[in-house]
Coordinates of C-alpha atoms in Angstrom, one line a residue:
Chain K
X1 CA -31.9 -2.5 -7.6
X2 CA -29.8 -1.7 -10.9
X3 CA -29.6 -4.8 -13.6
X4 CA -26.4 -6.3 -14.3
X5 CA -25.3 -5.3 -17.4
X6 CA -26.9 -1.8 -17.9
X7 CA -25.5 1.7 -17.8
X8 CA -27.6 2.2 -15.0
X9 CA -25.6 -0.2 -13.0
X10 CA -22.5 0.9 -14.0
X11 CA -23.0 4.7 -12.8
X12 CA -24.2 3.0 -9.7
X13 CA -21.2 1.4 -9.1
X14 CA -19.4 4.7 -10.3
X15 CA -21.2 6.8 -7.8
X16 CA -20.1 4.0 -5.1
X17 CA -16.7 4.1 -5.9
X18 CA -16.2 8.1 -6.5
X19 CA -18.0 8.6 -3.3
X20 CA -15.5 6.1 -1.6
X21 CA -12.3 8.0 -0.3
X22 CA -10.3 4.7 -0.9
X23 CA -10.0 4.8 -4.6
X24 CA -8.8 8.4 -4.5
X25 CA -6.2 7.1 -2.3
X26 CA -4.8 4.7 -4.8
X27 CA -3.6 6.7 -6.2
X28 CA -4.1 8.2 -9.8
X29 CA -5.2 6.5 -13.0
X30 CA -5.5 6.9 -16.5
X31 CA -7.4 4.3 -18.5
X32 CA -10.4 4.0 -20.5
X33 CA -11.6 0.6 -19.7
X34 CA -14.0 -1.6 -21.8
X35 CA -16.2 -4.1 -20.3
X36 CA -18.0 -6.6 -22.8
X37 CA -21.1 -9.0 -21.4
X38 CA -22.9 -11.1 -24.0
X39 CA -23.7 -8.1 -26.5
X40 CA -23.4 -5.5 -24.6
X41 CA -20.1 -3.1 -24.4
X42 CA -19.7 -0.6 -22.3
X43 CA -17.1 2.1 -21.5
X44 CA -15.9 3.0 -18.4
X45 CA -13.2 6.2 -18.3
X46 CA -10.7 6.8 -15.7
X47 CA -9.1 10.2 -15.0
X48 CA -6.3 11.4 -12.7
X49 CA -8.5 10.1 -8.8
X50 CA -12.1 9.3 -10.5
X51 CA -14.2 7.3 -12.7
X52 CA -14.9 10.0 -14.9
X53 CA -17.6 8.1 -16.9
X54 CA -20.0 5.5 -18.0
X55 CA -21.2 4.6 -21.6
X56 CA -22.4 2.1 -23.4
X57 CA -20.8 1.7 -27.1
X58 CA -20.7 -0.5 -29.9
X59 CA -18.8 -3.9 -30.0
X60 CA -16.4 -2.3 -32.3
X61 CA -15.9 0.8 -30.6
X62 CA -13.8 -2.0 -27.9
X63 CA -11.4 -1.4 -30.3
X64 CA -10.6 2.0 -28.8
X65 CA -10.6 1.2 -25.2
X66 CA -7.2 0.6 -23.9
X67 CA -8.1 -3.3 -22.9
X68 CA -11.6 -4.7 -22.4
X69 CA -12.7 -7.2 -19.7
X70 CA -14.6 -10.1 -21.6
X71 CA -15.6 -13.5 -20.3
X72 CA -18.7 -15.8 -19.9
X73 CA -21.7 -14.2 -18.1
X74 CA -22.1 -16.3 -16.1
X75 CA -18.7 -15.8 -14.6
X76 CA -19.6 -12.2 -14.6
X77 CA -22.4 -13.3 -12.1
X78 CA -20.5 -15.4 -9.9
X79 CA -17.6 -12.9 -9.3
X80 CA -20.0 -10.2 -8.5
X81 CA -22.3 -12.4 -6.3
X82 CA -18.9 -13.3 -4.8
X83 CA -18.0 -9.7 -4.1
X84 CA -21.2 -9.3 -2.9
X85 CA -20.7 -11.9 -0.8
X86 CA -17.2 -11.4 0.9
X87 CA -17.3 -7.4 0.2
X88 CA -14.5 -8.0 -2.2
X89 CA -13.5 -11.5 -4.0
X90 CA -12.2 -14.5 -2.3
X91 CA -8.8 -16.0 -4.4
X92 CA -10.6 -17.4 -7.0
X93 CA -12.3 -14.4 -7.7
X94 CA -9.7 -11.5 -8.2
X95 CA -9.4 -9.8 -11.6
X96 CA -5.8 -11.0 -12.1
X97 CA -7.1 -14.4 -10.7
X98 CA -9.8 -14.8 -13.7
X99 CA -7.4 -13.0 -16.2
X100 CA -4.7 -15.6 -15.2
X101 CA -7.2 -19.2 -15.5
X102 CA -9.0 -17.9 -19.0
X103 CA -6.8 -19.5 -21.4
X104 CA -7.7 -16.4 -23.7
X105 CA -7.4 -14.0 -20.4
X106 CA -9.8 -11.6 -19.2
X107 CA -8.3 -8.0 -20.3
X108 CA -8.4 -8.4 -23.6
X109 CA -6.2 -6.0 -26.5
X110 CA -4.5 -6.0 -29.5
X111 CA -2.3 -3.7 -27.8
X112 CA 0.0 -5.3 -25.2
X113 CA 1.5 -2.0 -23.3
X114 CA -2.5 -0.3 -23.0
X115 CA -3.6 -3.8 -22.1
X116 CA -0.6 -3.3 -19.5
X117 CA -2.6 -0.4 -17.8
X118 CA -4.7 -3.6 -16.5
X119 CA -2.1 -4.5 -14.3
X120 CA -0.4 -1.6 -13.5
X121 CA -3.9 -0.3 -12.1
X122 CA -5.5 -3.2 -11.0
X123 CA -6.0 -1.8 -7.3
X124 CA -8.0 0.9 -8.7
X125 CA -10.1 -1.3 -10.8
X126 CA -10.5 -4.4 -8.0
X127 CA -12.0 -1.1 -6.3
X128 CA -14.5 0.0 -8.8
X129 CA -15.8 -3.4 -8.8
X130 CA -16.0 -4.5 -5.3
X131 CA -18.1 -0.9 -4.7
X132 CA -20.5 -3.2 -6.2
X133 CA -21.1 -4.8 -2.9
X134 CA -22.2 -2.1 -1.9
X135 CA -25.4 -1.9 -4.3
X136 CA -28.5 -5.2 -4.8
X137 CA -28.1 -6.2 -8.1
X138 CA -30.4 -8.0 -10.2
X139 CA -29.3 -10.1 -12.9
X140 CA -30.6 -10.9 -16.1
X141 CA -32.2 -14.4 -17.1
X142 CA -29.8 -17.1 -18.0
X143 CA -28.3 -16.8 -21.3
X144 CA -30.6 -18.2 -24.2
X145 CA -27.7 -18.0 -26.4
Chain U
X1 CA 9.1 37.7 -14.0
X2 CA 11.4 40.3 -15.6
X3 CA 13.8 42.1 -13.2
X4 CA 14.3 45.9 -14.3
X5 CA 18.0 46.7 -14.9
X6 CA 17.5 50.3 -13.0
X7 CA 16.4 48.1 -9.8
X8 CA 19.7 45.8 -10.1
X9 CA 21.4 48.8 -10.4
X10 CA 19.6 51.0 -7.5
X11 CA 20.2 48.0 -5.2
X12 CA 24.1 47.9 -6.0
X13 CA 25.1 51.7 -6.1
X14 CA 22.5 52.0 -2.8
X15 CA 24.3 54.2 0.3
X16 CA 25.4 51.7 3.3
X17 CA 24.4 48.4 0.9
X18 CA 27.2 46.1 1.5
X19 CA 29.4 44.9 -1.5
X20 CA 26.7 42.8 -3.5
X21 CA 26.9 41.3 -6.6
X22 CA 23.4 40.4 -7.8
X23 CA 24.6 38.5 -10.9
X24 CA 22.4 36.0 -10.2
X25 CA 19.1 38.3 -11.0
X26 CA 18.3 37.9 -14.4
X27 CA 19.0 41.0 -16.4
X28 CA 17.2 40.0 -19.8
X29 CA 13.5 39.2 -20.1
X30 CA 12.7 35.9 -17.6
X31 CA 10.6 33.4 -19.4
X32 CA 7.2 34.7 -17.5
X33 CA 6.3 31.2 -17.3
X34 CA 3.2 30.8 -14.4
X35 CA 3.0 26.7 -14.1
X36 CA -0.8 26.1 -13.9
X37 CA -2.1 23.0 -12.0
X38 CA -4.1 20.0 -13.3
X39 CA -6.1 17.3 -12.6
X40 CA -3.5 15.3 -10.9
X41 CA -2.9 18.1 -9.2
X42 CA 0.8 20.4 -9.9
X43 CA 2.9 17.7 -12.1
X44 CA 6.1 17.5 -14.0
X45 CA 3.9 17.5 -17.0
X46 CA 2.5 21.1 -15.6
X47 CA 5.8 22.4 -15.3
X48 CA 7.9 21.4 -18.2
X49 CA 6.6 24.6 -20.5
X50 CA 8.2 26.9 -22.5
X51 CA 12.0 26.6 -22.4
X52 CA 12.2 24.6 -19.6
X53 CA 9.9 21.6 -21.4
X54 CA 12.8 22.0 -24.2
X55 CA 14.4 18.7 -23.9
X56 CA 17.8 19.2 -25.6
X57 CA 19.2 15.8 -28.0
X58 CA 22.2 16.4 -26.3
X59 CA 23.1 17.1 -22.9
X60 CA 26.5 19.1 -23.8
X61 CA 27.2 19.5 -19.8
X62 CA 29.0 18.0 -17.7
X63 CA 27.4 19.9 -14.4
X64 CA 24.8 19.7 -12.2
X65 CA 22.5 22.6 -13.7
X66 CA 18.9 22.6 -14.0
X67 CA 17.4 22.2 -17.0
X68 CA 16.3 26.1 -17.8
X69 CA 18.9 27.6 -15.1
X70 CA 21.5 30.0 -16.2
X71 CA 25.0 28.5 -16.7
X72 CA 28.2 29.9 -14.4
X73 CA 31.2 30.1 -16.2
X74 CA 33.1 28.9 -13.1
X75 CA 31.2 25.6 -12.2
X76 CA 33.2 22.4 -12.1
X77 CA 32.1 19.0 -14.0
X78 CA 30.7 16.4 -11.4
X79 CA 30.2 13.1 -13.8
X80 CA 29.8 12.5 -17.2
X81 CA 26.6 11.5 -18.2
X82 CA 24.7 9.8 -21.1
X83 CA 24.7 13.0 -23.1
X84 CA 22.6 11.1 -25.9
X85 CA 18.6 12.0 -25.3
X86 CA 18.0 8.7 -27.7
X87 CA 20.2 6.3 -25.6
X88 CA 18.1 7.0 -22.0
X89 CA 14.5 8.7 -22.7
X90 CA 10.9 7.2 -22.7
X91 CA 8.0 9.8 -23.3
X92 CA 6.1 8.5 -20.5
X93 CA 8.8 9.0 -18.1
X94 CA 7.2 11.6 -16.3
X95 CA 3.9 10.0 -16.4
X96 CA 5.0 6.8 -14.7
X97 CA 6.9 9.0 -11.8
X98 CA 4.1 10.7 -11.3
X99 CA 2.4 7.8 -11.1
X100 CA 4.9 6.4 -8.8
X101 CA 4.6 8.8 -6.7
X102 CA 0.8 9.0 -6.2
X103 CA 0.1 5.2 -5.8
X104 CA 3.2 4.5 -3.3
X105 CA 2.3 1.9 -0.6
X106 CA 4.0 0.5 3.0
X107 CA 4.6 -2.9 2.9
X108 CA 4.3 -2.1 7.4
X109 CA 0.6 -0.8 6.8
X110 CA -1.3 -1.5 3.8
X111 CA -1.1 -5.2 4.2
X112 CA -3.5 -6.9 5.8
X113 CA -1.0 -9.1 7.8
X114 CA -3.6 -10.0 10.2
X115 CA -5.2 -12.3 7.5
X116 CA -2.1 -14.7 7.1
X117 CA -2.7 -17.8 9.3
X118 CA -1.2 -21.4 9.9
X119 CA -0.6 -22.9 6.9
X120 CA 0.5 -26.7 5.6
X121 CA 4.1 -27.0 6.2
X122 CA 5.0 -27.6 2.7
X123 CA 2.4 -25.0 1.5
X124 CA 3.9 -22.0 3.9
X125 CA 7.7 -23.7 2.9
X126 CA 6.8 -23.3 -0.8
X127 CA 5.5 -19.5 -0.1
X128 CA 8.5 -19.0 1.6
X129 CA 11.0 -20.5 -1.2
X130 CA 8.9 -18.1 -3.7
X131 CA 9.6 -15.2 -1.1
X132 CA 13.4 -16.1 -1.2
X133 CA 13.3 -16.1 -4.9
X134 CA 11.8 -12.8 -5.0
X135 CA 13.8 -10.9 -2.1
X136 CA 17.0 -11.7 -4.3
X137 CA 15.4 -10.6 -7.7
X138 CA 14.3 -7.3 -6.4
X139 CA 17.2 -6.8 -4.7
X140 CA 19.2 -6.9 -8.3
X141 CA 16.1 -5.2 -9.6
X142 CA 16.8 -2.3 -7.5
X143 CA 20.7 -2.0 -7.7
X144 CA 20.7 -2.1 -12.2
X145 CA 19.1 1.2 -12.7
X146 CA 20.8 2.6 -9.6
X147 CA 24.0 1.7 -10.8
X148 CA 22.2 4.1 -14.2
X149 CA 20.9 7.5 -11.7
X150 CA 24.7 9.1 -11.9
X151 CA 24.9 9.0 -15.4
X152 CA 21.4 10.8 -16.2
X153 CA 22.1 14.4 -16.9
X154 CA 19.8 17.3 -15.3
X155 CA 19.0 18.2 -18.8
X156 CA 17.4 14.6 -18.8
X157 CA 16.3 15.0 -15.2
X158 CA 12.7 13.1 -15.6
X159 CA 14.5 9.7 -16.5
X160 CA 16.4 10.2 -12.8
X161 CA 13.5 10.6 -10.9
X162 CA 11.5 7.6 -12.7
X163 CA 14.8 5.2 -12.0
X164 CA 14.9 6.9 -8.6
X165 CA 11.1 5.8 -7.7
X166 CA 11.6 2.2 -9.7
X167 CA 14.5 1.9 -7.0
X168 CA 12.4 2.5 -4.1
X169 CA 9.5 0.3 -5.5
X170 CA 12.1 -2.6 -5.5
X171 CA 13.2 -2.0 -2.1
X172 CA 9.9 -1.7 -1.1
X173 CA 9.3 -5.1 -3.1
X174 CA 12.4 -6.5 -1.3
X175 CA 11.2 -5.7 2.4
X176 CA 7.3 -6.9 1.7
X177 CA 8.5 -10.4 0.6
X178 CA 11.5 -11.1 3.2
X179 CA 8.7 -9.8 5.7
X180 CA 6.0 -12.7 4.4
X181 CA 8.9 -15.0 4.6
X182 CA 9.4 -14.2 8.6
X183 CA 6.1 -13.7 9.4
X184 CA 4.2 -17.0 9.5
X185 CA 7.3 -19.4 11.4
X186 CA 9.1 -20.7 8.1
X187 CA 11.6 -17.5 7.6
X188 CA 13.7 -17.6 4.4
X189 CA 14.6 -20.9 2.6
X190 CA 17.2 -21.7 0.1
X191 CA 19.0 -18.9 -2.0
X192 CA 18.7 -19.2 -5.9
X193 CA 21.2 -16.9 -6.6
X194 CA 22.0 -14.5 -9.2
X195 CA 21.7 -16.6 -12.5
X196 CA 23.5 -15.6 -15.6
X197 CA 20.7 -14.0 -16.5
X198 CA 20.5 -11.9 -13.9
X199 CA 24.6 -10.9 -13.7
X200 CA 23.8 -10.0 -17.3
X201 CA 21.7 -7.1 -16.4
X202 CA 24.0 -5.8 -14.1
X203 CA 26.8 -5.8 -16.1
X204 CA 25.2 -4.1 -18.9
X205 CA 27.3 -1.9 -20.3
X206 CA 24.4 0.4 -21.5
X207 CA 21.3 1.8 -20.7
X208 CA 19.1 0.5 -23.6
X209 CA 20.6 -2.9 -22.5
X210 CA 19.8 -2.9 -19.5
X211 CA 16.2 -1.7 -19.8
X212 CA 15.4 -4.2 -23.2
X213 CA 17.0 -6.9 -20.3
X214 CA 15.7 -6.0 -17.1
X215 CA 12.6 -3.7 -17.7
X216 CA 11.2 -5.7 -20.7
X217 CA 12.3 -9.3 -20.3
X218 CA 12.9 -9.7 -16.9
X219 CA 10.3 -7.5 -14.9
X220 CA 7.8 -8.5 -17.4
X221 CA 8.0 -12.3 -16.1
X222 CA 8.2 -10.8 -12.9
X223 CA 5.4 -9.0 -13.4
X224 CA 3.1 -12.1 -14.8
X225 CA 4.5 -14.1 -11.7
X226 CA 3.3 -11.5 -9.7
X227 CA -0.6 -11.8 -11.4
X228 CA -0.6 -15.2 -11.0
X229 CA 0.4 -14.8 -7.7
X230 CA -3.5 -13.7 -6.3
X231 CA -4.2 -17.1 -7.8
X232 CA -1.5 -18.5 -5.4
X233 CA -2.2 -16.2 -2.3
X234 CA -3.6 -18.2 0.7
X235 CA -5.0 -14.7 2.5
X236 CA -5.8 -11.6 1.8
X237 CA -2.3 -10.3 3.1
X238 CA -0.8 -12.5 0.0
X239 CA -3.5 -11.3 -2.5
X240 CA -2.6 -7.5 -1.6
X241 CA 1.0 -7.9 -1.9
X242 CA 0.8 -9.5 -5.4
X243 CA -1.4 -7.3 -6.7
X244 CA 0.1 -4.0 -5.3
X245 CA 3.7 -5.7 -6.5
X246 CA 1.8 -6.4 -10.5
X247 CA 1.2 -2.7 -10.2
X248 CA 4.6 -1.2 -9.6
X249 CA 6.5 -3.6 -12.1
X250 CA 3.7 -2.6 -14.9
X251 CA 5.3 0.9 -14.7
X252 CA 8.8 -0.6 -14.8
X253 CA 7.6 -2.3 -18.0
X254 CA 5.5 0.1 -19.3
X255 CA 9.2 2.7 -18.8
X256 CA 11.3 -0.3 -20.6
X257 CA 8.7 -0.5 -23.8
X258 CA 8.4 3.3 -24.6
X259 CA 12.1 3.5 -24.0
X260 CA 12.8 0.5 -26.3
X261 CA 10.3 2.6 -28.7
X262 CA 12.2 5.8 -28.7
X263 CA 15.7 4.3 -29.3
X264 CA 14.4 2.4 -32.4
X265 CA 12.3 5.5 -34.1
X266 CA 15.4 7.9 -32.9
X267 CA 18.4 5.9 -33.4
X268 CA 16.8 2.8 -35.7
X269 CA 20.6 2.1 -37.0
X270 CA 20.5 0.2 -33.1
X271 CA 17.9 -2.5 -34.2
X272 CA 20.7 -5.5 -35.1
X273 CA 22.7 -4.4 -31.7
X274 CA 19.7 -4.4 -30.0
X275 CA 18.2 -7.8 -31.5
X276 CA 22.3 -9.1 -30.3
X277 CA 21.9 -8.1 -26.4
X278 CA 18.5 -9.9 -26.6
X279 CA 19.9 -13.5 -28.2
X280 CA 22.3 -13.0 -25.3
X281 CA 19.8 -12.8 -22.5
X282 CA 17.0 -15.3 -24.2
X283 CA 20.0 -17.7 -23.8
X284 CA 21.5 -16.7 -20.5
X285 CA 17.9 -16.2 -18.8
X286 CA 16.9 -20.3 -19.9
X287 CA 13.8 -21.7 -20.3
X288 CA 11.7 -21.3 -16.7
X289 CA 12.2 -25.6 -16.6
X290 CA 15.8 -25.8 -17.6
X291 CA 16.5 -26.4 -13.9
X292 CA 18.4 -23.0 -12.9
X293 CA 15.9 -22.2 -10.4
X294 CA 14.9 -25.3 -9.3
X295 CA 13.3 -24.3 -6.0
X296 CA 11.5 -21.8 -7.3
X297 CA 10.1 -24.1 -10.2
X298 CA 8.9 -26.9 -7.7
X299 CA 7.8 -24.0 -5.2
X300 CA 5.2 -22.8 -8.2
X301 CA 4.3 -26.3 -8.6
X302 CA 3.3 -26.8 -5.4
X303 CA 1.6 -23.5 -4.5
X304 CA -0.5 -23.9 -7.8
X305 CA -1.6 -27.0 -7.2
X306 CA -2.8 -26.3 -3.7
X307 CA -0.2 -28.5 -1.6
X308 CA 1.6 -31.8 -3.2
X309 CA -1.6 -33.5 -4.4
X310 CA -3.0 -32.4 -7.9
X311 CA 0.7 -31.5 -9.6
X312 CA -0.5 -32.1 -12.6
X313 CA -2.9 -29.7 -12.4
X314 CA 0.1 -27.7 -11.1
X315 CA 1.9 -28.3 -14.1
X316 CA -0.7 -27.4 -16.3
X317 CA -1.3 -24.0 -14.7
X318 CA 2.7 -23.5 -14.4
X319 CA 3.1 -23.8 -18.3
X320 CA -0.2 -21.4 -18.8
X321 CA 2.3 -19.0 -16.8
X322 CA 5.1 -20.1 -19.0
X323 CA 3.2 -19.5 -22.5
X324 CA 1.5 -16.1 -20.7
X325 CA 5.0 -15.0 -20.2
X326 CA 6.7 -15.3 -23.5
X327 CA 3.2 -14.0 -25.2
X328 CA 3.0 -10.8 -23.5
X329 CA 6.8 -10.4 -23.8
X330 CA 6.8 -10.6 -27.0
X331 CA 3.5 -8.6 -27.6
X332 CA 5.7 -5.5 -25.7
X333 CA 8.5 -6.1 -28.1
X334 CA 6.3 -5.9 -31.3
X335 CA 4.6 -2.3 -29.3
X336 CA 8.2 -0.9 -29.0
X337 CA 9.0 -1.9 -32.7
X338 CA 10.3 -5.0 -32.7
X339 CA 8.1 -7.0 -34.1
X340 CA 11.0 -8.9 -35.9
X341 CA 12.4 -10.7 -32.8
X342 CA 9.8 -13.1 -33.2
X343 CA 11.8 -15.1 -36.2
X344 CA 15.0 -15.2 -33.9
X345 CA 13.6 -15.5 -30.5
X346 CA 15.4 -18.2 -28.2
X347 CA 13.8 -21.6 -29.0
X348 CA 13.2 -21.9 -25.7
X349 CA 10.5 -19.2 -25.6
X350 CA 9.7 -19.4 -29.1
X351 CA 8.2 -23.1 -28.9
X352 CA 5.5 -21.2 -26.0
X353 CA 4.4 -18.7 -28.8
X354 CA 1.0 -18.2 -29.8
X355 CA 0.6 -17.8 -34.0
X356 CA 0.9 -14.6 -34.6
X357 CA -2.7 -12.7 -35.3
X358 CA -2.1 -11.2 -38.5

């Protein structure tokens, strides 16, 4: 059981997906991806067929990531309870479905051609997060804040 | 690998050798370049060392030779290219081919089309008028940069292949939608026709026009149309398509912005003729309402709003596409160095603008 957020669930979800010959046959993919919950920030690096690494950084160091995912955490937990649910996210729950309905999006950049790398691997990345299916997450208690 | 001169000359002076001419072996030093594999495995990246990486400015050649291979004096012209290296490259050219390459898909096996079921007649008709749309825009999508591939010179070889795989993407795109059309019983609807818009891409009379138009303007609406359509998708057959469609236009756009990029820092004096083919095709492309595509409009409506109840909620999520659109074109424009279109963009996209952030 691996708490959502947490660099330990991340690597699980790395492990999943590395071990899992469908992302490698997506294709390659080069993007260091951020991922921001409440006040947490972690990077997530891929490289040529793999998720290469996991770290958790500083809120500023989003700045260097080529886009980072942001939204409420609660809609964190219901798009990962819904993968966990379906084994991958029903319409409402697709990446470019919850980038598309936030009004301020859900890949977020100052950079509009590395936010780009969003779309233009967003196979890979529904990947990496629908291995998390494959894991029990356990999420933190409700936001205080 | 160097060939020694006192082999050449063995083999041509050897007893009972037939009448040879082995001008074709190198006689000076070869390059002894050894390509080493990487990560992604043996790539153009890989290969273009030493002189063959050496991208010349001009392509001064009016032949077919490689990049690196030794000239022959007797070889015939076969087309006149784009000798300019400013007036076709993008750096990330042989990234994105690569990349291409590698994440290829089959619109006969990768989609789920087991998942599409019955839908509401005016849901599966509005689907279907989307298809139509699309079948048409890919279909132009895919003949403007081939119209390009013969006039890409060897010496600019990795520009050729990327056009040649955006060309195969689009037909790929064209097949996958005229085969959601026929699948579920509705088939394909009423033709929208090449807008001005669109005839303006193909008749572009130059590359960087034709990319700022179609790779940057066009395909990046495309590609936003394509995002929203997961939103859209009834079944997991829809959902793929869209998503695996996003992808391939995102290295379309992604060619079109570091291509914009390069002419401006190499060839900045091009900014004003650049900004002109732009207020052309702002105008000529219209505002997504202004009734050119009518079915296509009131085929978005209806899809985003889930069947003909709750249009307004339609309407409210088409003009988030609308505003989406024109913000991210824009936000590629100001990447590639164009930051100043903002003050003369078309009104018609300008009014969807968000304030600028700085």
């Amino acid at each position: 059981m691996a708490k959502f957020p947490s660099i330990e669930w991340f690597k699980a979800i790395q492990d999943v997906a590395n071990g899992d010959d469908r992302l490698r046959k997506l294709g390659t993919c080069d993007a260091v991806m951020g991922v921001k919950v409440r006040d947490k920030a972690y990077e997530i690096t891929f490289e040529a067929f793999d998720c290469t690494g996991v770290r958790e950084i500083s809120e500023a160091d989003l700045a260097n990531t080529d886009f980072y995912l942001d939204m409420p955490y609660e809609t964190w937990r219901e798009m990962l309870e819904n993968i966990k649910q379906n084994g991958k996210p029903d319409r409402q729950y697709t990446l470019n479905t919850i980038d598309f309905l936030a009004p301020e999006g859900f890949a977020k950049s100052d950079d509009q051609s590395k936010k780009d790398s969003f779309y233009r691997y967003g196979q890979t990345f529904q990947q990496f997060f629908n291995a998390s299916a494959e894991i029990d997450t356990e999420f933190a208690a409700p936001a205080t804040a | 690998m160097a060939i020694d001169q006192k082999v050449i000359d063995k083999l041509r002076k050897e007893p009972g050798m037939p009448d040879i001419d082995l001008s074709w072996l190198r006689e000076e030093d070869a390059p002894g370049i050894v390509a080493k594999m990487g990560k992604r495995g043996l790539t153009l990246d890989e290969i273009n060392v030493g002189v063959y990486g050496e991208v010349p400015e001009l392509a001064g050649h009016g032949t077919t030779r490689g990049r690196g291979s030794a000239p022959r004096a007797s070889v015939a012209r076969t087309a006149y290219f784009v000798p300019e290296k400013s007036d076709i490259w993008a750096d990330n050219a042989t990234l994105i081919y690569e990349e291409a390459v590698q994440r290829q898909w089959s619109s006969a096996t990768d989609i789920p089309w087991e998942t599409i079921e019955p839908l509401p007649d005016v849901v599966e008709e509005a689907i279907c008028q989307i298809c139509t749309f699309l079948t048409e825009v890919e279909f132009i999508a895919g003949d403007a940069p081939g119209q390009w591939l013969k006039q890409i010179s060897p010496d600019h070889y990795e520009v050729a292949l990327y056009l040649i795989s955006q060309v195969m993407d689009e037909a790929r795109h064209l097949d996958v939608f005229r085969k959601r059309a026929l699948v579920n019983g509705c088939g394909l609807l009423e033709a929208q026709g090449a807008t001005r818009g669109l005839r303006n891409i193909l008749d572009a009379k130059d590359f960087t026009e034709m990319s700022a138009l179609m790779h940057v303007l066009a395909e990046g609406f495309v590609q936003t149309m394509f995002r929203t359509g997961e939103f859209i998708a009834q079944n997991e057959a829809e959902k793929t398509i869209f998503r695996l469609c996003a992808q391939d236009e995102s290295r379309h756009v992604g060619f079109g912005v570091m291509h914009l990029r390069y002419v401006l820092e190499h060839a900045p004096e091009r900014r004003e003729e650049i900004h002109h083919y732009l207020d052309r095709a702002e105008q000529l492309f219209g505002h997504p309402t202004d009734g050119i595509n009518s079915g296509l409009q009131e085929a978005l409506l209806i899809t985003m709003s889930g069947g003909m109840k709750n249009l307004d909620k339609g309407a409210e999520l088409a003009l988030a596409l609308n505003k989406k659109q024109a913000n991210e074109y824009m936000h590629r424009l100001e990447v590639a160095g164009l930051g100043d279109r903002r003050e003369r963009m078309n009104p018609a996209f300008g009014m969807l603008l968000d304030p600028p952030k700085n």
